[in-house]
Amino acid sequence: MYKSITGKIFEELKHVTDKEYILTDEYNKDIYSKDNTEDLKYYPDVIIRPGSTSEISKILKIANFYKIPVTPRGGGTGLSGGSLPVFGGICLSLERMNKILEIDENNFQITAEPGVITEVLQSECEKRGLFYPVDPASKGSCFIGGNLAESSGGPRAVKYGTTKDYVLSIEVVLPSGEILNLGTNTLKNVSGYNLTQLIIGSEGTLGIITRITLRLTALPKFRKVALIAYDDIYKCISSVAEIFKQGLIPSALEFMERDAIKTAEEHLSKVYPNSDAEAQLLVEFDGNNEEVIFADIEKCALISEKYDAADVIMAEDTSKIEEIWSLRRAVGESVKNISVYMEEDTVVPRFRLPDLLIGVKEICTMYGIRAICYGHAGDGNLHINILKDGLSDDEWEFKTAKAIPEIFKLTVRLGGSISGEHGIGLTQKKYLNIAVQEKVILLMKEIKKIFDPNNILNPGKIFDL
Amino acid sequence: MKIVVCVSLVPDSTTKIKISDDGKSIDESGVTFIINPYDEYAVEESVQLKEKKGAETYAISFGTQKHKEAIKKAFQMGIDKGILIQTESDNYDSYTVAKNLAEAIKEINPDIIFFGKQSIDFDGLTVPGMVGELLGIPSVNVVTKIEYGDNLLTLEREIEGGKEVITTSIPAVIGTQKGLNTPRYPNLKSIMASKSKPIDEKKATYSGNATNVTEMKLPESKGKGKILTEGVKSVPELVNLLRNEAKVI
Ligand SMILES: Cc1cc2nc3c(=O)[nH]c(=O)nc-3n(C[C@H](O)[C@H](O)[C@H](O)COP(=O)(O)OP(=O)(O)OC[C@H]3O[C@@H](n4cnc5c(N)ncnc54)[C@H](O)[C@@H]3O)c2cc1C
């Protein structure tokens, strides 16, 4: 179906992008063959690192003409295999397009190329008292373009929303090479279908995002963090909804069970307080009034007492706050280091979280598999890491093939979905029909065909055409 | 038993330091302050000792009003009483600090005096030793382990490439080093309780510095890092850069 890259095509590509930025050696192919999804590897035939929108446009024209698959790649931190070049072809890495183009302090906006590392973008804003709140735990390595493609979330989504809530306008290159400007840099805009939001979360299957304007808010002056330890995991997760029902608006509310904390502690070679507790909540409040923040944490502590919390510790200095956050951020990576794993990114309405957690534990017990759970509890978003541990390959195949659909069916029964923020990509596409109506999937496929009639852009993702 | 722990307030290690226009001091605008991290080991040790054997505990800080924050942190971790030896200006050296602390400590007449081994702002490592000297009692710094016997302490301290074990009589001054214990995060109950703990404010009695700061400079900024992207193929270039540009091999 797809053509391979012949010498002639290669010559054409070299006319577009300096050969210094085209890689074909085995070492680099290996690096660009994987992201952060399980131990999956798919090798590109060539890695191109363009420096501008017009280069990308030309590359896509060539690829579209010769029917060569193109897989966009950001920081390669994706957890659903989105940037894996399943059909080989071109890996289009946005790493060189890493400039912040403008910070508009009058209108609270930032315009950047897609290859800017999220944390870099954030700290440039913060230097000016501005705030881009979306902070995936991978913020030190993922790109803002990748964040748009996945509509990423992160701990602060509970108060501030996810990537989709900040995008004002984007420049997108279509598989045909045409360049689109979508959206305006205004806070409102109702002018036809919202194609900006269609591109956001489209996982690199509809177009390549080449310029991004985001809205910003003012940087809150203070924040404080509490870590609440519970001896009963069910009571811990049940207290989450109550915190909101009492009128509190935390800027983050994260859940970690004991195994997650223990693994992260080991990874960091550091001991944290109450790490023997069955589960803990990390609660953060931010704002401009320190006393209000303190009072909110106090209220939170009182609520947690009703759910038999064993202890509440608090961090107020930046360095202490970071120390606690580093525990939370280490969880994902360290859990994935234990053994071969599969990660599910379930999300349910917040109040159903206890049902989800209990159900997941039951399903895992039934199949005799271990799962470590943690996640953005305030959003009802539970990350379930299923570990292979000592299982044989056959057992692992068999058990996960049974358990994962059951977990997803439960999630959907509870009113939720199969991915809160990691996307469908490659690894979740076989489950898409559990969460999305057949007719809706059909409509999605039709949309894909309009944008990409030759199916060259990130083929094999979200669904098979 | 009475225990004194001396605490200091320093810029948060994550803040960017700027030098004031006078070229001799730190521009404090926009800087957040925290208790000196090494002092946390000292506070933790005091509180653990109190919890084990029972003791009256005092946190003393020499400085301007903002130094109360360091005492409050010590309160949150479990110290019961506080003394601020108040000075109007930020212009003091370690001798002035030591003189004033020694004066206040004498009045309490404690069995053990804990310090952090050094403050992370001026890195002097001098105050604990001076206080011991001014009080005429032994002082041991950079301590990583303490065994409490009857009137005798057995201390382990770090020395280059090894450990030294020392015994000392009490009263004694001890400077604490990372590794001695794990400072606790204050829990909400102790934070609430700390709000009613009293801080006694005294005027500084000595202000004649022994030394004077004439100039302060920031370290030269490091050049941008270079990333070589060709994997194994980059090794010759790396060796060349290390030898001829960085001149480290
Ligand atoms: C330790 C760890 C923690 C994480 N924590 C979180 C978290 O808290 N919240 C969260 O939401 N996610 C999290 N993730 C997942 C991941 O970081 C996000 O999905 C992130 O947005 C991916 O960005 P990236 O730049 O690495 O993209 P990549 O992985 O390189 O690509 C992701 C997808 O985007 C496409 N793409 C990339 N750039 C473009 C572009 N310019 N135009 C079009 N398509 C493009 C790719 O084709 C691919 O389909 C975490 C991952 C790790 C490893």
Coordinates of N, CA, C and O in Angstrom, one line a residue, chain A residues 282-391:
Chain A
L282 N -2.5 13.8 47.6 CA -1.7 15.0 47.6 C -2.6 16.1 47.2 O -3.3 16.1 46.1
V283 N -2.8 17.1 48.0 CA -3.7 18.2 47.8 C -2.9 19.5 47.7 O -2.1 19.8 48.6
E284 N -3.2 20.2 46.6 CA -2.6 21.5 46.5 C -3.6 22.6 46.4 O -4.6 22.4 45.7
F285 N -3.4 23.7 47.1 CA -4.2 24.9 46.9 C -3.4 26.0 46.4 O -2.2 26.2 46.9
D286 N -3.8 26.9 45.5 CA -3.1 28.1 45.2 C -4.0 29.3 45.2 O -5.2 29.2 45.3
G287 N -3.4 30.5 45.1 CA -4.2 31.7 45.2 C -3.3 32.9 45.6 O -2.1 32.7 45.7
N288 N -3.9 34.0 45.8 CA -3.2 35.2 46.2 C -3.3 35.5 47.7 O -2.7 36.5 48.1
N289 N -4.0 34.7 48.4 CA -4.1 35.0 49.8 C -3.7 33.8 50.6 O -4.4 32.7 50.7
E290 N -2.6 33.9 51.3 CA -2.0 32.8 52.0 C -2.9 32.2 53.1 O -3.0 31.0 53.3
E291 N -3.6 33.1 53.8 CA -4.5 32.7 54.9 C -5.6 31.8 54.4 O -6.0 30.8 55.0
V292 N -6.2 32.3 53.2 CA -7.3 31.5 52.7 C -6.8 30.1 52.3 O -7.5 29.1 52.5
I293 N -5.6 30.0 51.7 CA -5.1 28.8 51.3 C -4.9 27.9 52.5 O -5.3 26.7 52.5
F294 N -4.4 28.4 53.5 CA -4.2 27.7 54.8 C -5.5 27.2 55.3 O -5.6 26.0 55.7
A295 N -6.5 28.0 55.3 CA -7.8 27.7 55.8 C -8.4 26.5 55.0 O -9.1 25.6 55.5
D296 N -8.2 26.6 53.7 CA -8.7 25.5 52.8 C -8.1 24.2 53.1 O -8.7 23.2 53.1
I297 N -6.8 24.2 53.3 CA -6.1 23.0 53.7 C -6.6 22.4 55.0 O -6.8 21.2 55.2
E298 N -6.8 23.4 55.9 CA -7.4 22.9 57.2 C -8.7 22.3 57.0 O -9.0 21.2 57.6
K299 N -9.6 22.9 56.2 CA -10.9 22.3 55.9 C -10.8 20.9 55.3 O -11.5 20.0 55.7
C300 N -9.9 20.8 54.4 CA -9.6 19.5 53.8 C -9.2 18.5 54.8 O -9.6 17.3 54.8
A301 N -8.3 18.9 55.7 CA -7.9 18.0 56.8 C -9.0 17.5 57.6 O -9.1 16.4 58.0
L302 N -9.9 18.5 57.9 CA -11.1 18.1 58.7 C -12.0 17.1 58.0 O -12.4 16.1 58.6
I303 N -12.2 17.3 56.7 CA -13.0 16.3 56.0 C -12.3 14.9 56.0 O -12.9 13.9 56.2
S304 N -11.0 15.0 55.8 CA -10.2 13.7 55.7 C -10.3 13.0 57.1 O -10.3 11.7 57.1
E305 N -10.4 13.7 58.1 CA -10.5 13.1 59.5 C -11.8 12.2 59.5 O -11.8 11.2 60.1
K306 N -12.9 12.8 58.9 CA -14.1 12.0 58.9 C -14.0 10.7 58.2 O -14.7 9.8 58.4
Y307 N -13.0 10.6 57.3 CA -12.7 9.4 56.5 C -11.5 8.7 57.2 O -10.8 7.9 56.5
D308 N -11.3 8.9 58.5 CA -10.3 8.2 59.2 C -8.9 8.4 58.7 O -8.1 7.5 58.7
A309 N -8.5 9.6 58.2 CA -7.2 9.8 57.8 C -6.3 9.7 59.0 O -6.6 10.1 60.1
A310 N -5.1 9.1 58.7 CA -4.2 8.9 59.9 C -3.3 10.1 60.1 O -3.0 10.4 61.3
D311 N -3.0 10.9 59.1 CA -2.1 12.0 59.3 C -2.1 13.0 58.1 O -2.4 12.6 57.0
V312 N -1.9 14.3 58.4 CA -1.9 15.3 57.4 C -0.6 16.0 57.5 O -0.4 16.7 58.5
I313 N 0.3 16.0 56.5 CA 1.5 16.8 56.6 C 1.5 17.9 55.6 O 0.7 17.8 54.6
M314 N 2.3 18.9 55.8 CA 2.1 20.1 55.0 C 3.4 20.6 54.5 O 4.4 20.5 55.2
A315 N 3.5 21.1 53.3 CA 4.7 21.8 52.8 C 4.3 23.2 52.3 O 3.4 23.4 51.6
E316 N 5.1 24.2 52.8 CA 4.8 25.6 52.5 C 6.0 26.2 51.7 O 5.7 27.1 50.9
D317 N 7.2 25.8 51.9 CA 8.3 26.4 51.1 C 8.4 25.8 49.8 O 8.2 24.6 49.6
T318 N 8.9 26.6 48.8 CA 9.0 26.0 47.4 C 9.7 24.7 47.4 O 9.3 23.8 46.7
S319 N 10.9 24.7 48.1 CA 11.7 23.5 48.0 C 11.0 22.2 48.6 O 11.1 21.1 48.1
K320 N 10.3 22.5 49.7 CA 9.5 21.3 50.3 C 8.3 20.9 49.4 O 8.1 19.7 49.2
I321 N 7.7 21.9 48.8 CA 6.6 21.6 47.9 C 7.1 20.8 46.7 O 6.5 19.8 46.4
E322 N 8.2 21.2 46.2 CA 8.8 20.5 45.1 C 9.2 19.0 45.5 O 9.1 18.1 44.7
E323 N 9.7 18.9 46.7 CA 10.1 17.6 47.2 C 8.8 16.6 47.2 O 9.0 15.5 46.8
I324 N 7.7 17.1 47.6 CA 6.5 16.3 47.6 C 6.0 16.0 46.2 O 5.7 14.9 45.8
W325 N 6.1 17.1 45.3 CA 5.7 16.8 44.0 C 6.6 15.9 43.3 O 6.2 15.1 42.4
S326 N 7.9 15.9 43.6 CA 8.8 15.0 42.9 C 8.5 13.5 43.3 O 8.7 12.6 42.4
L327 N 7.9 13.3 44.4 CA 7.4 12.0 44.7 C 6.3 11.6 43.8 O 6.3 10.5 43.1
R328 N 5.3 12.5 43.6 CA 4.2 12.2 42.7 C 4.7 12.0 41.3 O 4.3 11.1 40.6
R329 N 5.6 12.8 40.8 CA 6.1 12.7 39.5 C 6.9 11.5 39.2 O 7.0 11.0 38.1
A330 N 7.6 11.0 40.3 CA 8.4 9.8 40.1 C 7.6 8.5 40.0 O 8.0 7.5 39.5
V331 N 6.3 8.6 40.4 CA 5.5 7.4 40.5 C 5.4 6.7 39.1 O 5.7 5.6 38.9
G332 N 5.0 7.5 38.1 CA 4.8 7.0 36.7 C 6.0 6.2 36.2 O 5.9 5.0 35.8
E333 N 7.1 6.9 36.2 CA 8.3 6.3 35.7 C 8.8 5.1 36.5 O 9.1 4.0 35.9
S334 N 8.7 5.2 37.8 CA 9.3 4.1 38.6 C 8.4 2.9 38.6 O 8.9 1.7 38.5
V335 N 7.1 3.1 38.5 CA 6.2 1.9 38.4 C 6.4 1.2 37.1 O 6.4 -0.1 37.1
K336 N 6.7 1.9 36.0 CA 6.9 1.3 34.7 C 8.3 0.6 34.7 O 8.5 -0.2 33.8
N337 N 9.1 0.8 35.7 CA 10.4 0.1 35.7 C 10.3 -1.2 36.4 O 11.3 -2.0 36.3
I338 N 9.2 -1.5 37.1 CA 9.2 -2.7 37.9 C 9.2 -3.9 36.9 O 10.0 -4.9 37.2
S339 N 8.4 -3.9 35.9 CA 8.4 -5.1 35.0 C 7.7 -4.7 33.7 O 7.3 -3.5 33.6
V340 N 7.5 -5.6 32.8 CA 6.7 -5.3 31.6 C 5.3 -4.9 32.2 O 4.8 -5.4 33.2
Y341 N 4.7 -3.9 31.5 CA 3.4 -3.4 32.0 C 2.5 -3.0 30.9 O 2.9 -2.9 29.8
M342 N 1.2 -2.8 31.3 CA 0.3 -2.1 30.4 C -0.4 -1.0 31.2 O -0.8 -1.3 32.4
E343 N -0.5 0.2 30.7 CA -1.1 1.2 31.5 C -2.4 1.6 30.9 O -2.6 1.9 29.7
E344 N -3.5 1.7 31.7 CA -4.8 2.1 31.3 C -5.1 3.5 32.0 O -4.7 3.7 33.1
D345 N -5.7 4.3 31.2 CA -5.9 5.7 31.6 C -7.4 6.0 31.8 O -8.0 6.9 31.2
T346 N -8.0 5.2 32.7 CA -9.5 5.3 32.8 C -9.9 6.6 33.5 O -9.2 7.2 34.3
V347 N -11.1 7.1 33.1 CA -11.6 8.3 33.7 C -13.1 8.1 33.9 O -13.8 7.6 33.0
V348 N -13.6 8.5 35.1 CA -15.0 8.4 35.4 C -15.5 9.7 36.1 O -14.6 10.5 36.5
P349 N -16.8 10.0 36.1 CA -17.2 11.1 36.9 C -16.6 10.9 38.4 O -16.6 9.8 38.9
R350 N -16.2 12.0 38.9 CA -15.4 11.9 40.2 C -16.1 11.1 41.3 O -15.4 10.3 42.0
F351 N -17.4 11.2 41.4 CA -18.1 10.5 42.5 C -18.1 9.0 42.3 O -18.3 8.2 43.2
R352 N -17.8 8.5 41.1 CA -17.8 7.1 40.8 C -16.4 6.4 41.0 O -16.2 5.3 40.8
L353 N -15.5 7.3 41.4 CA -14.1 6.8 41.5 C -13.9 5.6 42.5 O -13.3 4.6 42.1
P354 N -14.6 5.7 43.6 CA -14.5 4.5 44.5 C -15.0 3.2 43.9 O -14.3 2.2 44.0
D355 N -16.1 3.3 43.1 CA -16.6 2.1 42.4 C -15.6 1.6 41.4 O -15.4 0.4 41.3
L356 N -14.9 2.5 40.7 CA -14.0 2.1 39.7 C -12.8 1.4 40.4 O -12.4 0.3 40.0
L357 N -12.3 2.0 41.5 CA -11.1 1.4 42.1 C -11.4 0.0 42.7 O -10.6 -0.9 42.5
I358 N -12.6 -0.1 43.3 CA -12.9 -1.4 43.9 C -13.1 -2.4 42.7 O -12.6 -3.6 42.8
G359 N -13.8 -2.0 41.7 CA -14.0 -2.9 40.5 C -12.7 -3.4 39.9 O -12.5 -4.5 39.6
V360 N -11.8 -2.4 39.8 CA -10.5 -2.8 39.2 C -9.7 -3.8 40.0 O -9.2 -4.8 39.5
K361 N -9.7 -3.5 41.3 CA -9.0 -4.5 42.2 C -9.7 -5.8 42.2 O -9.0 -6.9 42.2
E362 N -11.0 -5.9 42.1 CA -11.7 -7.2 42.0 C -11.3 -7.9 40.7 O -11.0 -9.1 40.7
I363 N -11.3 -7.2 39.6 CA -11.0 -7.8 38.3 C -9.6 -8.3 38.4 O -9.3 -9.5 37.9
C364 N -8.7 -7.6 38.9 CA -7.3 -8.0 39.0 C -7.1 -9.2 39.9 O -6.4 -10.1 39.5
T365 N -7.8 -9.2 41.0 CA -7.7 -10.4 41.9 C -8.3 -11.6 41.2 O -7.7 -12.7 41.2
M366 N -9.4 -11.4 40.4 CA -10.0 -12.6 39.8 C -9.0 -13.2 38.8 O -8.9 -14.4 38.7
Y367 N -8.3 -12.4 38.1 CA -7.3 -12.9 37.0 C -5.9 -13.1 37.6 O -5.0 -13.6 36.9
G368 N -5.8 -12.8 38.9 CA -4.4 -13.1 39.4 C -3.4 -12.2 38.8 O -2.3 -12.6 38.5
I369 N -3.7 -10.9 38.6 CA -2.6 -10.0 38.2 C -2.5 -8.8 39.1 O -3.5 -8.5 39.9
R370 N -1.3 -8.2 39.1 CA -1.1 -7.1 40.0 C -1.3 -5.8 39.3 O -0.7 -5.6 38.1
A371 N -2.0 -4.8 39.9 CA -2.1 -3.5 39.2 C -1.8 -2.5 40.3 O -2.2 -2.6 41.4
I372 N -1.0 -1.5 39.9 CA -0.7 -0.3 40.8 C -1.5 0.9 40.3 O -1.4 1.2 39.1
C373 N -2.3 1.5 41.2 CA -3.1 2.6 40.7 C -2.7 3.9 41.4 O -2.3 4.0 42.5
Y374 N -2.8 4.9 40.6 CA -2.5 6.3 41.0 C -3.2 7.2 40.0 O -3.6 6.8 38.9
G375 N -3.2 8.5 40.3 CA -3.7 9.4 39.2 C -4.4 10.6 39.7 O -4.3 11.0 40.9
H376 N -5.0 11.3 38.8 CA -5.6 12.6 39.1 C -7.0 12.5 39.6 O -8.0 12.6 38.9
A377 N -7.0 12.1 40.9 CA -8.3 11.8 41.5 C -9.3 12.9 41.4 O -10.5 12.6 41.3
G378 N -8.9 14.1 41.5 CA -9.8 15.2 41.4 C -10.6 15.2 40.1 O -11.7 15.8 40.0
D379 N -10.0 14.7 39.1 CA -10.6 14.6 37.7 C -11.3 13.3 37.5 O -11.8 13.0 36.4
G380 N -11.3 12.4 38.5 CA -11.8 11.1 38.3 C -11.0 10.2 37.4 O -11.4 9.3 36.8
N381 N -9.7 10.6 37.2 CA -8.8 10.0 36.2 C -7.8 9.1 37.0 O -7.0 9.5 37.7
L382 N -8.0 7.8 36.8 CA -7.2 6.8 37.5 C -6.3 6.1 36.5 O -6.8 5.4 35.5
H383 N -5.0 6.1 36.7 CA -4.0 5.4 35.9 C -3.9 4.0 36.5 O -3.5 3.9 37.7
I384 N -4.1 3.0 35.7 CA -4.0 1.6 36.2 C -2.8 1.0 35.5 O -2.8 0.8 34.3
N385 N -1.7 0.7 36.3 CA -0.6 0.0 35.7 C -0.6 -1.5 36.0 O -0.4 -1.9 37.2
I386 N -0.9 -2.3 35.0 CA -1.0 -3.7 35.2 C 0.4 -4.3 34.9 O 1.1 -4.0 33.9
L387 N 0.9 -5.0 35.9 CA 2.3 -5.5 35.8 C 2.4 -7.0 35.5 O 1.6 -7.8 36.0
K388 N 3.4 -7.3 34.7 CA 3.6 -8.7 34.3 C 4.2 -9.5 35.4 O 3.9 -10.7 35.6
D389 N 5.1 -8.8 36.2 CA 5.8 -9.5 37.2 C 6.3 -10.9 36.8 O 7.0 -10.9 35.7
G390 N 6.0 -12.0 37.5 CA 6.5 -13.3 37.1 C 5.7 -14.1 36.1 O 6.0 -15.3 35.9
L391 N 4.7 -13.5 35.5 CA 3.8 -14.3 34.6 C 4.6 -14.7 33.4 O 5.4 -14.0 32.9

